[in-house]
Coordinates of C-alpha atoms in Angstrom, one line a residue:
X1 CA 0.8 35.0 47.4
X2 CA -0.6 32.7 50.0
X3 CA 2.0 30.7 51.9
X4 CA 1.5 27.2 53.3
X5 CA 3.8 26.4 56.2
X6 CA 2.3 23.5 58.2
X7 CA 0.3 20.3 58.1
X8 CA -2.8 20.4 60.3
X9 CA -3.9 17.2 62.2
X10 CA -7.2 15.9 60.9
X11 CA -8.4 15.3 64.4
X12 CA -8.0 18.9 65.5
X13 CA -11.5 20.1 66.5
X14 CA -13.5 22.7 64.6
X15 CA -11.7 22.4 61.2
X16 CA -13.3 24.5 58.5
X17 CA -11.7 23.5 55.2
X18 CA -11.8 26.4 52.8
X19 CA -10.0 25.3 49.7
X20 CA -8.3 22.4 47.9
X21 CA -4.9 21.9 46.4
X22 CA -4.6 19.1 43.9
X23 CA -1.1 17.7 43.4
X24 CA 0.6 14.7 41.8
X25 CA 2.8 12.5 43.9
X26 CA 6.1 14.1 42.7
X27 CA 4.7 17.5 43.7
X28 CA 3.5 16.3 47.1
X29 CA 7.1 15.2 47.9
X30 CA 8.5 18.8 47.5
X31 CA 8.9 21.1 50.5
X32 CA 9.2 24.1 48.2
X33 CA 6.7 24.5 45.4
X34 CA 4.5 27.1 43.6
X35 CA 1.0 25.8 42.8
X36 CA -2.6 26.9 42.4
X37 CA -5.6 26.1 44.5
X38 CA -8.8 24.9 42.8
X39 CA -10.0 28.5 43.1
X40 CA -7.0 29.6 40.9
X41 CA -5.2 31.4 43.7
X42 CA -1.4 31.0 43.7
X43 CA 0.2 29.4 46.7
X44 CA 3.7 28.7 47.8
X45 CA 4.4 25.5 49.7
X46 CA 7.1 26.3 52.3
X47 CA 7.1 23.1 54.4
X48 CA 9.8 21.5 56.5
X49 CA 12.3 19.6 54.5
X50 CA 11.4 15.9 54.1
X51 CA 7.6 16.5 54.3
X52 CA 5.5 14.4 52.0
X53 CA 1.9 15.3 51.6
X54 CA -0.8 12.7 51.2
X55 CA -4.2 12.9 49.7
X56 CA -6.6 14.0 52.5
X57 CA -3.9 15.9 54.4
X58 CA -4.8 19.3 55.7
X59 CA -2.4 22.3 55.5
X60 CA -2.5 25.7 57.1
X61 CA -2.2 28.9 54.9
X62 CA -0.8 32.2 55.9
X63 CA -4.3 33.8 55.7
X64 CA -5.7 31.4 58.3
X65 CA -7.4 29.1 55.9
X66 CA -7.3 25.3 56.2
X67 CA -6.7 23.7 52.8
X68 CA -7.2 20.0 51.9
X69 CA -4.6 18.3 49.7
X70 CA -6.1 16.1 46.9
X71 CA -4.0 13.4 45.3
X72 CA -4.2 14.1 41.6
X73 CA -4.9 11.0 39.4
X74 CA -1.9 10.2 37.3
X75 CA -0.6 7.5 35.0
X76 CA 0.3 4.4 37.1
X77 CA 0.7 0.7 36.5
X78 CA -1.8 -1.5 38.4
X79 CA -0.2 -4.9 39.0
X80 CA -2.0 -8.1 39.9
X81 CA -0.8 -11.7 40.1
X82 CA -2.4 -15.1 40.2
X83 CA -1.1 -16.0 43.7
X84 CA 0.1 -14.1 46.8
X85 CA 3.6 -15.6 46.3
X86 CA 3.7 -14.2 42.7
X87 CA 2.7 -10.8 44.0
X88 CA 5.3 -10.9 46.7
X89 CA 7.9 -11.8 44.1
X90 CA 6.9 -8.8 42.0
X91 CA 7.1 -6.6 45.0
X92 CA 10.6 -8.0 45.8
X93 CA 11.9 -7.2 42.3
X94 CA 10.4 -3.7 42.4
X95 CA 11.9 -3.2 45.9
X96 CA 15.3 -4.1 44.5
X97 CA 14.9 -1.2 42.0
X98 CA 13.9 1.2 44.8
X99 CA 10.8 2.5 43.0
X100 CA 8.0 4.1 45.0
X101 CA 5.4 1.4 45.5
X102 CA 1.7 1.6 46.5
X103 CA 0.5 -1.6 48.2
X104 CA -3.2 -2.6 48.1
X105 CA -5.2 -5.7 49.0
X106 CA -4.0 -8.1 46.2
X107 CA -2.4 -5.4 44.0
X108 CA 0.6 -3.1 43.6
X109 CA 0.9 0.2 41.8
X110 CA 4.0 2.0 40.5
X111 CA 4.5 5.1 38.3
X112 CA 4.1 4.3 34.6
X113 CA 7.4 2.8 33.3
X114 CA 7.6 0.6 30.2
X115 CA 10.8 -1.1 31.3
X116 CA 9.3 -2.2 34.6
X117 CA 6.0 -3.1 32.9
X118 CA 8.0 -5.5 30.7
X119 CA 9.9 -7.0 33.6
X120 CA 6.6 -7.5 35.6
X121 CA 4.9 -9.1 32.6
X122 CA 7.9 -11.5 32.2
X123 CA 7.4 -12.4 35.9
X124 CA 3.8 -13.4 35.0
X125 CA 2.1 -10.4 36.5
X126 CA -0.9 -8.7 34.9
X127 CA 0.1 -5.1 34.3
X128 CA -2.7 -2.6 33.5
X129 CA -2.0 1.1 32.8
X130 CA -4.6 3.2 34.7
X131 CA -5.2 6.8 35.9
X132 CA -5.4 6.9 39.7
X133 CA -4.1 8.8 42.7
X134 CA -0.6 7.5 43.5
X135 CA 0.0 7.0 47.3
X136 CA 3.2 4.9 47.6
X137 CA 4.3 3.5 50.9
X138 CA 6.1 6.0 53.1
X139 CA 8.9 3.7 54.0
X140 CA 9.8 1.8 57.1
X141 CA 11.8 4.6 58.7
X142 CA 9.6 7.5 57.8
X143 CA 7.7 7.6 61.1
X144 CA 4.3 6.9 59.7
X145 CA 2.3 4.4 57.7
X146 CA -0.5 5.5 55.5
X147 CA -3.1 3.7 53.3
X148 CA -5.5 5.7 51.3
X149 CA -7.9 3.9 48.8

């Protein structure tokens, strides 16, 4: 089985990507995981604890290959509001519930949850279930800030 032990910086020169690994957000948060490359080969993620992979990240495999991580589309709620203040209010209430939150230009996304959808609708937000890669904010103390659209 191929083992993946490290993340490779994208700006490292001479990168030859030779495989893809498609994972949902909950899988990209795990430091220990068995998965399959697009080719069907089985891999074991053996990353440092606390590692969260993002769509577009590169990882190094035990056989020397560089593999690109793809954020798998999943069921999420796309949230829009009529005003920036209403969107900030929706974000505030989601933050109080400590849910992973993706922030875009004029929108928010969370994992599909009917209770939160009802709460947001009651706040006046437009909540649309969609399939999309989920890339929530890493957090203020995580040491990095990523946006992927």
